[in-house]
Amino acid sequence: MNSLKSRILRRGILLGSAVLFAAACAFSQESSSKPGESSARAPSETTSGGGPNATLKAVLSAACSQNQAEFGRFLTARSREAFSRMTPQARVALMKRFVLLNEPGKPTASANPAGRPIVRCQTPDVTTEMQIGGADLRDNIAFLPMDLRAATDTTGSEAHQITLGLVREDGEWRLLSLGLLLLDLPALEVEWDVAEMETTERNAIEALNQVGKAIEAYRNKYSRLPESLANLGQPLHGAANGEAAGLLDSDLANGIKNGYAIRYVIVGASTVGAPAKYELAATPQQYGRTGRRSFFRDSSGGLHAADRRGAVGGEADPKLE
């Protein structure tokens, strides 16, 4: 396996420990504990879902399988609302931070000889192992150390040590931080959307070029343009044919790719022969979240881009260099 450190998603905002502790105190004051409630109570007595160790074990299992609904259960109310507004891709990107794996895996839970929880996340390529240490309880805040390594790393030479923070809210433990990354999702939401849009917009341009190549390949083979993008998709049975040429994946054949809707229009009087032309457009499905710019590929193959506030682009838009 490649170095586990190379699998870390680098996007995000790293906050100083002093800022994190101050924010933790603020979350603590907003939690549901009654004034004067002792911090010495056992974790199992302060939450119906078990102590912070049990909660973190469930968090890691949800992150491993990339179960968005289950993961959202362990966020604070403010962060859970922001999480629900994030794109599916952004939600998955957040969960990847907890297990350092790109592909969804199968989680299994066990315990070490000392009784500490262990979560293993098995993917086709690699299996990681996360050992959760004892909780450091501070009123309504719990900090838990976690040792994350490849299952094959028996010596721990590439192990990652991370401290995760949880806050008690309405009698349940919720995620507060991952290392020094404060999971105040409403505050991070806008910046994450910007980073996400940069990726989806690049992918939209790539998708238009990919569809254009597939249409030309179809024209060369069948001496006509396809009637729709569906004709470029994969055949359900048997060999590729004019109804399903096997030139695009199912998403593009359905006119959707990574938060953009793809439109294909035949222009000209005929769909037969070289004179037939076509236009393509890529429009954000959620303006301001999956993208801002609309992209247009004219009948000559030129690409155009403009912020149309979610409307379909056109040939009058500035040319994309």
Tab-separated table of C-alpha atoms in Angstrom:
chain	number	residue	atom	x	y	z
A	1	MET	CA	0.000	0.000	0.000
A	2	ASN	CA	1.135	3.563	-0.636
A	3	SER	CA	2.000	5.667	2.386
A	4	LEU	CA	-1.170	6.227	4.340
A	5	LYS	CA	-0.301	9.885	4.721
A	6	SER	CA	-0.611	10.397	0.977
A	7	ARG	CA	-4.284	9.437	1.179
A	8	ILE	CA	-5.225	12.387	3.366
A	9	LEU	CA	-7.571	14.884	1.767
A	10	ARG	CA	-5.700	18.142	2.043
A	11	ARG	CA	-8.571	20.567	1.630
A	12	GLY	CA	-9.988	22.192	4.747
A	13	ILE	CA	-9.194	24.817	7.339
A	14	LEU	CA	-6.788	23.949	10.148
A	15	LEU	CA	-7.456	25.943	13.252
A	16	GLY	CA	-5.003	26.586	16.079
A	17	SER	CA	-5.431	24.591	19.269
A	18	ALA	CA	-6.260	27.719	21.247
A	19	VAL	CA	-9.082	28.555	18.828
A	20	LEU	CA	-10.322	24.978	18.985
A	21	PHE	CA	-10.369	24.944	22.786
A	22	ALA	CA	-12.224	28.271	22.886
A	23	ALA	CA	-14.783	26.956	20.409
A	24	ALA	CA	-15.090	23.769	22.435
A	25	CYS	CA	-15.901	25.808	25.520
A	26	ALA	CA	-18.563	27.683	23.560
A	27	PHE	CA	-20.131	24.430	22.393
A	28	SER	CA	-19.979	23.167	25.966
A	29	GLN	CA	-21.923	26.164	27.247
A	30	GLU	CA	-24.574	25.651	24.562
A	31	SER	CA	-25.078	21.952	25.372
A	32	SER	CA	-28.043	20.584	27.233
A	33	SER	CA	-26.433	19.780	30.593
A	34	LYS	CA	-28.072	21.360	33.606
A	35	PRO	CA	-26.104	23.892	35.643
A	36	GLY	CA	-24.002	22.250	38.305
A	37	GLU	CA	-24.086	18.819	36.657
A	38	SER	CA	-20.918	16.975	37.583
A	39	SER	CA	-18.396	16.122	34.875
A	40	ALA	CA	-17.359	13.051	36.836
A	41	ARG	CA	-20.419	11.048	35.827
A	42	ALA	CA	-19.652	7.986	33.752
A	43	PRO	CA	-20.110	8.493	29.998
A	44	SER	CA	-22.684	5.700	29.846
A	45	GLU	CA	-24.818	7.635	32.318
A	46	THR	CA	-24.802	10.856	30.327
A	47	THR	CA	-26.045	9.608	26.974
A	48	SER	CA	-28.590	7.068	25.820
A	49	GLY	CA	-26.291	6.082	22.955
A	50	GLY	CA	-23.359	5.036	25.166
A	51	GLY	CA	-20.187	6.939	26.009
A	52	PRO	CA	-18.034	8.997	23.662
A	53	ASN	CA	-15.980	5.894	22.770
A	54	ALA	CA	-19.097	4.113	21.509
A	55	THR	CA	-20.150	7.203	19.584
A	56	LEU	CA	-16.773	7.548	17.898
A	57	LYS	CA	-16.844	3.870	16.958
A	58	ALA	CA	-20.204	4.443	15.240
A	59	VAL	CA	-18.864	7.583	13.524
A	60	LEU	CA	-15.889	5.705	12.093
A	61	SER	CA	-18.103	2.840	10.902
A	62	ALA	CA	-20.401	5.304	9.090
A	63	ALA	CA	-17.404	7.121	7.565
A	64	CYS	CA	-15.905	3.820	6.424
A	65	SER	CA	-19.044	2.767	4.560
A	66	GLN	CA	-19.658	6.384	3.438
A	67	ASN	CA	-23.167	6.173	4.902
A	68	GLN	CA	-24.215	9.817	4.749
A	69	ALA	CA	-27.457	9.456	6.705
A	70	GLU	CA	-25.807	7.544	9.540
A	71	PHE	CA	-22.824	9.914	9.698
A	72	GLY	CA	-25.133	12.922	9.909
A	73	ARG	CA	-26.706	11.531	13.088
A	74	PHE	CA	-23.495	12.248	14.997
A	75	LEU	CA	-23.153	15.924	14.048
A	76	THR	CA	-24.306	18.837	16.179
A	77	ALA	CA	-27.645	20.361	15.195
A	78	ARG	CA	-25.996	23.305	13.384
A	79	SER	CA	-23.515	21.114	11.553
A	80	ARG	CA	-26.170	18.512	10.707
A	81	GLU	CA	-28.260	21.169	8.970
A	82	ALA	CA	-25.242	22.387	6.987
A	83	PHE	CA	-24.264	18.777	6.172
A	84	SER	CA	-27.712	18.191	4.662
A	85	ARG	CA	-27.204	21.175	2.328
A	86	MET	CA	-23.790	20.036	1.111
A	87	THR	CA	-23.487	18.205	-2.189
A	88	PRO	CA	-23.184	14.408	-1.980
A	89	GLN	CA	-19.589	14.718	-3.193
A	90	ALA	CA	-18.738	17.196	-0.423
A	91	ARG	CA	-20.369	14.988	2.227
A	92	VAL	CA	-18.317	12.007	1.049
A	93	ALA	CA	-15.150	14.148	1.032
A	94	LEU	CA	-15.769	15.029	4.686
A	95	MET	CA	-16.253	11.394	5.685
A	96	LYS	CA	-13.062	10.372	3.897
A	97	ARG	CA	-11.101	12.506	6.330
A	98	PHE	CA	-11.942	10.151	9.166
A	99	VAL	CA	-10.657	6.916	7.589
A	100	LEU	CA	-8.144	8.254	5.016
A	101	LEU	CA	-9.553	6.028	2.289
A	102	ASN	CA	-11.047	7.088	-1.032
A	103	GLU	CA	-13.315	4.084	-1.584
A	104	PRO	CA	-16.215	2.999	0.642
A	105	GLY	CA	-15.343	-0.013	2.780
A	106	LYS	CA	-16.835	-2.644	5.048
A	107	PRO	CA	-16.509	-1.741	8.745
A	108	THR	CA	-16.001	-4.303	11.502
A	109	ALA	CA	-15.660	-3.565	15.212
A	110	SER	CA	-13.676	-5.365	17.906
A	111	ALA	CA	-11.614	-4.541	20.988
A	112	ASN	CA	-7.952	-4.773	21.929
A	113	PRO	CA	-6.779	-6.722	25.020
A	114	ALA	CA	-7.294	-3.600	27.151
A	115	GLY	CA	-10.912	-3.366	26.002
A	116	ARG	CA	-10.420	-0.307	23.810
A	117	PRO	CA	-12.600	-0.205	20.636
A	118	ILE	CA	-11.035	-1.037	17.275
A	119	VAL	CA	-12.710	-0.304	13.942
A	120	ARG	CA	-11.363	-1.914	10.782
A	121	CYS	CA	-12.319	-0.522	7.380
A	122	GLN	CA	-11.821	-3.009	4.559
A	123	THR	CA	-11.765	-1.891	0.910
A	124	PRO	CA	-10.742	-3.887	-2.175
A	125	ASP	CA	-7.292	-2.272	-2.108
A	126	VAL	CA	-6.424	-1.772	1.536
A	127	THR	CA	-7.690	-2.197	5.078
A	128	THR	CA	-7.161	0.413	7.779
A	129	GLU	CA	-7.387	-0.116	11.513
A	130	MET	CA	-8.452	2.593	13.957
A	131	GLN	CA	-7.789	2.067	17.676
A	132	ILE	CA	-9.667	4.435	19.969
A	133	GLY	CA	-8.042	5.466	23.248
A	134	GLY	CA	-9.597	6.517	26.526
A	135	ALA	CA	-11.691	9.682	26.677
A	136	ASP	CA	-10.428	12.841	28.363
A	137	LEU	CA	-13.679	14.295	29.746
A	138	ARG	CA	-13.982	18.031	30.399
A	139	ASP	CA	-17.532	18.880	31.455
A	140	ASN	CA	-19.536	18.459	28.231
A	141	ILE	CA	-16.476	17.961	26.018
A	142	ALA	CA	-14.605	14.694	25.405
A	143	PHE	CA	-11.266	14.366	23.616
A	144	LEU	CA	-10.346	10.910	22.355
A	145	PRO	CA	-6.979	9.880	20.877
A	146	MET	CA	-7.100	7.597	17.860
A	147	ASP	CA	-4.325	5.568	16.292
A	148	LEU	CA	-4.970	4.993	12.566
A	149	ARG	CA	-2.785	2.640	10.551
A	150	ALA	CA	-2.858	0.140	7.724
A	151	ALA	CA	-3.874	-3.287	9.007
A	152	THR	CA	-0.590	-4.630	7.630
A	153	ASP	CA	1.443	-2.047	9.567
A	154	THR	CA	2.127	-4.208	12.625
A	155	THR	CA	4.997	-2.004	13.844
A	156	GLY	CA	3.057	1.256	13.583
A	157	SER	CA	5.784	2.886	11.501
A	158	GLU	CA	3.199	4.748	9.408
A	159	ALA	CA	0.569	5.140	12.097
A	160	HIS	CA	-1.376	8.381	12.323
A	161	GLN	CA	-2.200	9.751	15.765
A	162	ILE	CA	-5.286	11.977	15.767
A	163	THR	CA	-7.291	13.491	18.613
A	164	LEU	CA	-11.018	13.823	18.011
A	165	GLY	CA	-13.356	16.048	19.978
A	166	LEU	CA	-16.972	15.329	20.896
A	167	VAL	CA	-19.524	17.562	22.596
A	168	ARG	CA	-22.590	16.479	24.566
A	169	GLU	CA	-25.753	17.932	23.025
A	170	ASP	CA	-29.261	16.977	24.130
A	171	GLY	CA	-27.850	14.056	26.078
A	172	GLU	CA	-25.970	12.629	23.093
A	173	TRP	CA	-22.319	12.857	22.083
A	174	ARG	CA	-21.748	14.698	18.816
A	175	LEU	CA	-18.670	15.361	16.705
A	176	LEU	CA	-16.825	18.589	17.451
A	177	SER	CA	-13.402	18.287	15.821
A	178	LEU	CA	-11.093	16.088	13.787
A	179	GLY	CA	-7.584	16.851	14.941
A	180	LEU	CA	-7.412	20.639	14.740
A	181	LEU	CA	-10.231	20.833	12.186
A	182	LEU	CA	-13.278	22.226	13.967
A	183	LEU	CA	-16.406	20.696	12.486
A	184	ASP	CA	-18.368	23.920	12.573
A	185	LEU	CA	-19.815	23.139	9.160
A	186	PRO	CA	-21.914	26.313	8.792
A	187	ALA	CA	-18.716	28.372	9.052
A	188	LEU	CA	-16.844	26.149	6.585
A	189	GLU	CA	-19.734	25.555	4.206
A	190	VAL	CA	-19.148	28.535	1.900
A	191	GLU	CA	-15.423	27.886	1.504
A	192	TRP	CA	-16.006	24.192	0.889
A	193	ASP	CA	-18.632	25.031	-1.733
A	194	VAL	CA	-16.126	27.258	-3.557
A	195	ALA	CA	-13.511	24.495	-3.565
A	196	GLU	CA	-16.124	21.954	-4.654
A	197	MET	CA	-17.372	24.187	-7.469
A	198	GLU	CA	-13.890	24.579	-8.876
A	199	THR	CA	-13.737	20.794	-9.213
A	200	THR	CA	-17.239	20.331	-10.620
A	201	GLU	CA	-16.726	23.093	-13.176
A	202	ARG	CA	-13.507	21.476	-14.408
A	203	ASN	CA	-15.347	18.151	-14.578
A	204	ALA	CA	-18.170	19.764	-16.584
A	205	ILE	CA	-15.717	20.984	-19.219
A	206	GLU	CA	-14.155	17.534	-19.370
A	207	ALA	CA	-17.622	15.979	-19.675
A	208	LEU	CA	-18.506	18.161	-22.683
A	209	ASN	CA	-15.274	17.200	-24.413
A	210	GLN	CA	-15.904	13.534	-23.629
A	211	VAL	CA	-19.445	13.677	-25.012
A	212	GLY	CA	-18.208	15.484	-28.136
A	213	LYS	CA	-15.651	12.735	-28.815
A	214	ALA	CA	-18.299	10.055	-28.284
A	215	ILE	CA	-20.672	11.748	-30.744
A	216	GLU	CA	-17.953	11.920	-33.397
A	217	ALA	CA	-17.075	8.272	-32.828
A	218	TYR	CA	-20.759	7.401	-33.246
A	219	ARG	CA	-20.992	9.463	-36.443
A	220	ASN	CA	-17.919	7.759	-37.897
A	221	LYS	CA	-19.312	4.295	-37.174
A	222	TYR	CA	-22.983	4.773	-38.072
A	223	SER	CA	-22.733	7.676	-40.606
A	224	ARG	CA	-25.245	9.746	-38.647
A	225	LEU	CA	-25.618	11.581	-35.402
A	226	PRO	CA	-27.185	9.855	-32.397
A	227	GLU	CA	-30.749	10.900	-31.687
A	228	SER	CA	-29.970	11.373	-27.987
A	229	LEU	CA	-27.224	10.855	-25.413
A	230	ALA	CA	-28.916	7.595	-24.463
A	231	ASN	CA	-27.758	6.154	-27.810
A	232	LEU	CA	-24.177	6.573	-26.584
A	233	GLY	CA	-24.691	4.564	-23.395
A	234	GLN	CA	-23.845	0.980	-22.573
A	235	PRO	CA	-26.007	-1.829	-24.011
A	236	LEU	CA	-28.032	-3.796	-21.478
A	237	HIS	CA	-27.436	-7.037	-23.347
A	238	GLY	CA	-25.235	-8.150	-26.191
A	239	ALA	CA	-22.858	-6.132	-28.345
A	240	ALA	CA	-22.839	-2.386	-28.864
A	241	ASN	CA	-25.223	-1.097	-31.537
A	242	GLY	CA	-26.829	2.074	-32.857
A	243	GLU	CA	-29.289	2.176	-29.963
A	244	ALA	CA	-26.608	1.755	-27.291
A	245	ALA	CA	-23.153	2.302	-28.736
A	246	GLY	CA	-21.198	1.786	-25.490
A	247	LEU	CA	-19.335	5.088	-25.802
A	248	LEU	CA	-20.349	6.794	-22.519
A	249	ASP	CA	-20.900	5.755	-18.916
A	250	SER	CA	-24.436	5.624	-17.554
A	251	ASP	CA	-24.296	9.068	-15.902
A	252	LEU	CA	-23.326	10.920	-19.064
A	253	ALA	CA	-25.735	8.866	-21.156
A	254	ASN	CA	-28.476	10.067	-18.786
A	255	GLY	CA	-27.309	13.675	-19.136
A	256	ILE	CA	-25.965	14.142	-15.593
A	257	LYS	CA	-22.375	14.304	-14.352
A	258	ASN	CA	-20.987	15.488	-11.002
A	259	GLY	CA	-23.624	18.129	-10.315
A	260	TYR	CA	-24.064	19.314	-13.915
A	261	ALA	CA	-26.885	18.596	-16.370
A	262	ILE	CA	-25.676	17.864	-19.912
A	263	ARG	CA	-27.874	18.851	-22.877
A	264	TYR	CA	-27.401	17.654	-26.472
A	265	VAL	CA	-29.226	19.331	-29.374
A	266	ILE	CA	-28.996	18.540	-33.085
A	267	VAL	CA	-28.982	21.674	-35.254
A	268	GLY	CA	-29.486	21.819	-39.026
A	269	ALA	CA	-32.051	20.341	-41.347
A	270	SER	CA	-30.828	16.755	-41.300
A	271	THR	CA	-29.228	14.241	-38.968
A	272	VAL	CA	-27.633	12.361	-41.837
A	273	GLY	CA	-24.157	12.939	-43.273
A	274	ALA	CA	-21.398	15.434	-42.663
A	275	PRO	CA	-23.538	18.621	-42.793
A	276	ALA	CA	-25.393	17.641	-39.616
A	277	LYS	CA	-24.235	19.630	-36.586
A	278	TYR	CA	-24.941	19.630	-32.872
A	279	GLU	CA	-24.546	21.734	-29.742
A	280	LEU	CA	-23.822	20.733	-26.158
A	281	ALA	CA	-24.455	22.530	-22.898
A	282	ALA	CA	-23.546	21.852	-19.266
A	283	THR	CA	-25.597	23.641	-16.607
A	284	PRO	CA	-25.194	23.441	-12.804
A	285	GLN	CA	-27.970	21.410	-11.191
A	286	GLN	CA	-27.742	23.545	-8.039
A	287	TYR	CA	-26.564	27.023	-8.916
A	288	GLY	CA	-24.063	28.309	-6.375
A	289	ARG	CA	-23.442	24.851	-4.922
A	290	THR	CA	-22.520	22.457	-7.747
A	291	GLY	CA	-21.282	25.282	-9.964
A	292	ARG	CA	-21.744	28.887	-11.026
A	293	ARG	CA	-20.749	28.918	-14.672
A	294	SER	CA	-22.811	27.469	-17.511
A	295	PHE	CA	-20.796	25.914	-20.336
A	296	PHE	CA	-21.712	25.736	-24.020
A	297	ARG	CA	-20.075	23.875	-26.918
A	298	ASP	CA	-21.078	25.431	-30.228
A	299	SER	CA	-21.613	23.608	-33.519
A	300	SER	CA	-17.996	24.299	-34.505
A	301	GLY	CA	-16.614	22.756	-31.325
A	302	GLY	CA	-15.817	26.049	-29.559
A	303	LEU	CA	-16.337	26.177	-25.802
A	304	HIS	CA	-18.048	29.116	-24.078
A	305	ALA	CA	-18.568	29.886	-20.382
A	306	ALA	CA	-20.492	32.454	-18.370
A	307	ASP	CA	-22.286	32.866	-15.054
A	308	ARG	CA	-25.889	32.533	-16.238
A	309	ARG	CA	-27.259	32.055	-12.692
A	310	GLY	CA	-28.236	28.499	-13.545
A	311	ALA	CA	-29.609	29.150	-17.046
A	312	VAL	CA	-28.354	27.370	-20.168
A	313	GLY	CA	-25.367	29.031	-21.839
A	314	GLY	CA	-25.108	30.094	-25.453
A	315	GLU	CA	-22.786	30.990	-28.302
A	316	ALA	CA	-22.798	34.673	-27.288
A	317	ASP	CA	-21.036	33.818	-24.016
A	318	PRO	CA	-17.275	34.504	-23.765
A	319	LYS	CA	-15.119	31.863	-25.353
A	320	LEU	CA	-13.266	29.578	-22.975
A	321	GLU	CA	-9.549	29.632	-23.628
